[in-house]
Short mmCIF file of C-alpha atoms in Angstrom, two decimals:
data_model
loop_
_atom_site.label_atom_id
_atom_site.label_comp_id
_atom_site.label_asym_id
_atom_site.label_seq_id
_atom_site.Cartn_x
_atom_site.Cartn_y
_atom_site.Cartn_z
CA MET J 1 -5.47 -16.32 -14.58
CA ALA J 2 -5.82 -17.22 -18.27
CA GLN J 3 -7.00 -13.71 -19.16
CA GLU J 4 -4.05 -12.20 -17.27
CA ALA J 5 -1.60 -14.49 -19.09
CA MET J 6 -3.02 -13.42 -22.45
CA ALA J 7 -2.71 -9.78 -21.42
CA HIS J 8 1.04 -10.23 -20.97
CA ASP J 9 1.72 -12.27 -24.12
CA ASP J 10 3.37 -9.32 -25.81
CA VAL J 11 5.85 -8.82 -22.95
CA GLU J 12 6.66 -12.53 -22.72
CA ALA J 13 7.19 -12.73 -26.47
CA GLU J 14 9.74 -9.91 -26.34
CA LEU J 15 11.47 -11.44 -23.31
CA LEU J 16 11.93 -14.69 -25.23
CA ARG J 17 13.69 -12.73 -27.98
CA HIS J 18 16.50 -11.99 -25.54
CA PRO J 19 19.35 -14.39 -26.34
CA ALA J 20 19.80 -15.43 -22.69
CA VAL J 21 16.14 -15.98 -21.77
CA LEU J 22 15.01 -19.63 -21.99
CA GLU J 23 11.65 -19.37 -20.20
CA CYS J 24 9.62 -16.56 -18.70
CA VAL J 25 6.32 -15.59 -17.18
CA VAL J 26 4.94 -12.10 -16.58
CA THR J 27 2.39 -11.23 -13.90
CA THR J 28 1.22 -8.29 -11.84
CA ILE J 29 1.94 -7.79 -8.14
CA ASP J 30 -0.30 -5.90 -5.75
CA ASN J 31 1.73 -3.02 -4.28
CA GLY J 32 -0.99 -1.96 -1.87
CA ALA J 33 -3.05 1.24 -2.01
CA GLY J 34 -4.82 -0.17 -5.07
CA THR J 35 -1.78 -0.15 -7.37
CA ARG J 36 -0.27 -3.08 -9.25
CA THR J 37 3.20 -3.59 -10.70
CA LEU J 38 4.26 -5.62 -13.71
CA VAL J 39 6.90 -8.24 -12.82
CA ALA J 40 8.75 -10.73 -15.03
CA TYR J 41 10.31 -14.04 -13.91
CA VAL J 42 12.99 -15.38 -16.23
CA VAL J 43 15.01 -18.56 -16.55
CA THR J 44 18.26 -17.63 -18.26
CA GLU J 45 21.16 -19.42 -19.86
CA GLY J 46 24.34 -18.16 -18.22
CA ARG J 47 24.54 -14.78 -16.58
CA ALA J 48 22.02 -12.08 -17.45
CA GLU J 49 21.53 -8.92 -15.40
CA PRO J 50 17.91 -7.85 -14.74
CA ALA J 51 18.75 -4.23 -15.59
CA GLU J 52 20.17 -5.32 -18.96
CA ILE J 53 17.05 -7.35 -19.74
CA ARG J 54 14.85 -4.35 -18.93
CA ARG J 55 16.94 -2.19 -21.26
CA PHE J 56 16.51 -4.82 -23.96
CA LEU J 57 12.73 -4.46 -23.68
CA ALA J 58 12.78 -0.68 -24.12
CA ARG J 59 11.47 0.97 -27.26
CA PRO J 60 11.03 0.18 -30.06
CA ARG J 61 10.18 -3.21 -28.55
CA LEU J 62 7.79 -2.19 -25.77
CA LYS J 63 6.25 1.01 -24.50
CA ALA J 64 7.45 2.22 -21.11
CA ASP J 65 4.28 1.12 -19.32
CA ARG J 66 4.71 -2.44 -20.64
CA ILE J 67 8.27 -2.90 -19.36
CA PRO J 68 8.25 -4.94 -16.11
CA ARG J 69 9.25 -2.92 -13.07
CA ALA J 70 11.27 -5.90 -11.85
CA VAL J 71 12.92 -8.76 -13.72
CA ILE J 72 13.52 -11.66 -11.34
CA PRO J 73 15.91 -14.47 -12.38
CA VAL J 74 14.82 -17.91 -11.14
CA SER J 75 16.40 -21.31 -11.64
CA SER J 76 13.12 -22.75 -12.94
CA LEU J 77 9.43 -21.91 -13.21
CA PRO J 78 7.34 -23.93 -10.72
CA ARG J 79 4.42 -25.68 -12.35
CA THR J 80 1.17 -27.26 -11.27
CA ASP J 81 0.28 -30.88 -11.99
CA SER J 82 -1.43 -29.71 -15.17
CA GLY J 83 1.78 -28.08 -16.40
CA GLU J 84 0.77 -24.45 -15.91
CA VAL J 85 3.15 -22.01 -14.21
CA ASP J 86 2.32 -21.85 -10.50
CA ILE J 87 2.44 -18.11 -9.86
CA ALA J 88 1.80 -18.59 -6.14
CA GLU J 89 5.12 -20.43 -5.74
CA LEU J 90 7.21 -17.66 -7.30
CA PRO J 91 9.08 -15.25 -4.96
CA LEU J 92 7.35 -11.90 -4.66
CA PRO J 93 9.36 -8.69 -4.98
CA VAL J 94 10.18 -6.80 -1.79
CA GLN J 95 8.33 -3.51 -1.94
CA PRO J 96 9.88 -0.28 -0.64
CA GLY J 97 9.37 0.07 3.10
CA ARG J 98 8.77 -3.64 3.67
CA ALA J 99 11.13 -6.14 5.21
CA ALA J 100 12.67 -8.83 3.05
CA GLY J 101 11.81 -11.59 5.47
CA GLY J 102 8.38 -12.29 4.01
CA LYS J 103 7.49 -13.73 0.63
CA GLY J 104 10.08 -11.63 -1.11
CA GLY J 105 12.63 -12.49 -3.73
CA ALA J 106 13.59 -9.27 -5.46
CA ASP J 107 13.77 -5.58 -4.71
CA LEU J 108 11.48 -3.00 -6.30
CA SER J 109 13.33 -0.14 -4.63
CA GLY J 110 16.23 -0.13 -7.09
CA VAL J 111 18.84 -2.17 -5.18
CA GLY J 112 18.30 -5.06 -7.58
CA ASP J 113 19.38 -2.89 -10.51
CA LEU J 114 22.86 -2.34 -9.09
CA GLY J 115 24.19 -5.51 -10.69
CA ASP J 116 26.52 -7.96 -9.04
CA GLY J 117 29.46 -5.54 -8.87
CA GLY J 118 27.47 -2.66 -7.44
CA LEU J 119 25.64 -4.86 -4.97
CA ALA J 120 28.92 -6.41 -3.82
CA LEU J 121 30.36 -2.93 -3.26
CA VAL J 122 27.33 -1.78 -1.26
CA MET J 123 27.42 -4.96 0.80
CA ALA J 124 31.18 -4.59 1.42
CA LEU J 125 30.73 -1.00 2.61
CA THR J 126 27.82 -1.99 4.86
CA SER J 127 29.79 -4.92 6.26
CA GLY J 128 32.81 -2.73 6.95
CA LEU J 129 30.67 -0.18 8.75
CA GLY J 130 29.01 -2.90 10.83
CA ALA J 131 32.42 -4.36 11.75
CA LEU J 132 33.75 -0.94 12.78
CA VAL J 133 30.70 -0.17 14.90
CA SER J 134 30.90 -3.53 16.68
CA PHE J 135 34.64 -3.09 17.32
CA LEU J 136 34.10 0.36 18.83
CA LEU J 137 31.17 -0.76 20.99
CA THR J 138 32.74 -3.93 22.41
CA ASP J 139 34.09 -2.29 25.56
CA ALA J 140 30.84 -0.39 26.05
CA PHE J 141 28.77 -3.60 26.03
CA TRP J 142 31.31 -5.92 27.68
CA PRO J 143 33.84 -3.85 29.71
CA GLY J 144 37.14 -5.69 30.09
CA SER J 145 36.25 -8.63 27.83
CA THR J 146 39.06 -7.78 25.40
CA ASP J 147 41.66 -6.65 27.96
CA LEU J 148 44.96 -8.33 26.98
CA SER J 149 47.28 -6.32 29.24
CA ALA J 150 48.26 -9.45 31.18
CA VAL J 151 48.66 -11.68 28.13
CA PRO J 152 52.21 -12.08 26.72
CA GLN J 153 53.10 -12.02 23.05
CA PRO J 154 52.58 -13.66 20.63
CA TRP J 155 49.34 -14.81 22.29
CA ALA J 156 48.03 -11.28 22.77
CA GLY J 157 48.41 -10.66 19.04
CA LEU J 158 46.60 -13.89 18.20
CA PHE J 159 43.70 -13.01 20.49
CA THR J 160 43.54 -9.53 18.97
CA GLY J 161 43.21 -11.16 15.57
CA LEU J 162 40.32 -13.23 16.93
CA TYR J 163 38.52 -10.13 18.20
CA VAL J 164 38.92 -8.41 14.83
CA ALA J 165 37.65 -11.53 13.02
CA GLU J 166 34.56 -11.63 15.23
CA CYS J 167 33.76 -8.01 14.40
CA LEU J 168 34.32 -8.61 10.69
CA SER J 169 32.01 -11.61 10.83
CA PHE J 170 29.36 -9.52 12.58
CA GLY J 171 29.67 -6.80 9.94
CA LEU J 172 29.35 -9.33 7.12
CA GLY J 173 26.25 -10.73 8.81
CA VAL J 174 24.70 -7.25 8.89
CA GLY J 175 25.49 -6.80 5.20
CA PHE J 176 23.98 -10.17 4.34
CA LEU J 177 20.91 -9.37 6.44
CA LEU J 178 20.27 -6.27 4.34
CA PHE J 179 21.16 -7.57 0.89
CA GLY J 180 21.49 -11.36 0.92
CA TYR J 181 17.93 -12.66 0.66
CA ARG J 182 17.35 -11.73 -2.97
CA ARG J 183 20.28 -13.84 -4.14
CA MET J 184 19.21 -16.87 -2.09
CA ALA J 185 15.67 -16.61 -3.43
CA ARG J 186 17.04 -17.00 -6.96
CA LEU J 187 18.10 -20.56 -6.19
CA GLY J 188 14.52 -21.74 -6.42
CA ARG J 189 14.16 -23.49 -3.07
CA PRO J 190 10.81 -23.39 -1.20
CA ARG J 191 10.14 -19.98 0.31
CA ALA J 192 9.97 -21.14 3.94
CA LEU J 193 13.27 -23.01 3.61
CA THR J 194 14.88 -20.03 1.87
CA VAL J 195 13.86 -17.67 4.67
CA ALA J 196 15.12 -20.12 7.30
CA ALA J 197 18.44 -20.57 5.49
CA TYR J 198 18.83 -16.81 5.00
CA LEU J 199 18.34 -16.15 8.71
CA SER J 200 20.66 -19.05 9.53
CA VAL J 201 23.48 -17.52 7.47
CA VAL J 202 22.97 -14.20 9.25
CA TRP J 203 23.04 -15.86 12.68
CA LEU J 204 26.13 -17.95 11.87
CA LEU J 205 27.95 -14.71 11.03
CA VAL J 206 26.72 -12.27 13.67
CA ALA J 207 26.64 -14.58 16.71
CA TRP J 208 30.39 -14.84 17.31
CA TRP J 209 30.87 -11.25 18.43
CA PRO J 210 28.36 -11.32 21.32
CA GLN J 211 28.91 -15.00 22.13
CA ASP J 212 32.67 -14.84 22.78
CA ASN J 213 32.40 -11.60 24.73
CA PHE J 214 29.75 -13.12 26.99
CA TYR J 215 31.84 -16.26 27.43
CA ARG J 216 34.99 -14.34 28.33
CA LEU J 217 33.19 -12.58 31.18
CA ALA J 218 31.40 -15.69 32.50
CA SER J 219 32.89 -17.69 35.34
CA LYS J 220 33.57 -21.32 34.46
CA THR J 221 31.55 -22.39 37.51
CA ASP J 222 28.63 -20.07 36.86
CA TRP J 223 26.51 -22.97 35.66
CA GLU J 224 23.35 -20.94 35.13
CA ARG J 225 25.08 -18.47 32.82
CA GLN J 226 27.09 -21.20 31.09
CA ALA J 227 23.92 -23.17 30.35
CA ALA J 228 22.16 -20.04 29.07
CA LEU J 229 25.08 -19.30 26.74
CA VAL J 230 25.24 -22.87 25.46
CA TYR J 231 21.54 -22.96 24.60
CA GLY J 232 21.40 -19.36 23.44
CA PHE J 233 24.38 -19.62 21.10
CA ASN J 234 25.94 -23.07 20.64
CA ILE J 235 22.70 -24.99 20.15
CA THR J 236 21.18 -22.33 17.90
CA LEU J 237 24.34 -22.27 15.78
CA MET J 238 24.08 -26.03 15.35
CA ILE J 239 20.45 -25.66 14.29
CA ALA J 240 21.40 -22.92 11.83
CA ALA J 241 24.05 -25.17 10.30
CA ALA J 242 21.53 -28.02 9.99
CA VAL J 243 19.08 -25.68 8.22
CA LEU J 244 21.79 -24.79 5.71
CA VAL J 245 22.45 -28.49 5.10
CA ALA J 246 18.74 -28.94 4.32
CA PHE J 247 18.85 -25.91 2.02
CA ALA J 248 21.96 -27.20 0.22
CA VAL J 249 20.65 -30.71 -0.43
CA ARG J 250 17.08 -29.65 -1.30
CA GLU J 251 16.50 -29.98 -5.03
CA ARG J 252 15.32 -26.98 -6.97
CA ARG J 253 11.69 -26.75 -7.91
CA SER J 254 11.37 -28.50 -11.24
CA GLY J 255 10.04 -26.62 -14.21
#
């Protein structure tokens, strides 16, 4: 570990020259197939885009092969009892072709270089597409669940608004599922708690579309189905909310 740290001293020294970088550590990540990738973790003052930091490191500062493939902002650098940076506690980048649900905190496929504006746009488009697909498929999955022909106005309009909101929530959940983990990992909470909170956010968003459609088609006296719906949706939504409370109150890893 000490030899590896010395090997990256030049990169860390240049990172610390960036006006927004307060602390940093550079390491290599195993990409599989015998290849390794240089990755930098940075604690910044204020807002600093990873792509901008990588541009800062470009020549004449560093040669191309010494510029980290990913720059990962973290709230603090976890340390061992002896004060050394604990590399094992840092979020690993998500490699192309792998899911983000493991020990991942940043994207090596290029999504992370979009910046906040570009990522927000991609997520908005994905969410809109997910909402549209869910809206179009509602009658296919739950025939008659949104039939308001016998409901007078203004109540029919209000219920229509509810159905649209459920689809929008589902679409947003799909967008967050694809692009939300990296941002949560930046907050510096323990990896297991971050993954649980990330999945909880997704479930809190996507569950309303199937849940309400199932409920609308279930008889009030169908106790077996009612119990299954309560434990399949209501209880799990409560658990998801509790996980987010734990994530919110958990202190960041101290550096």
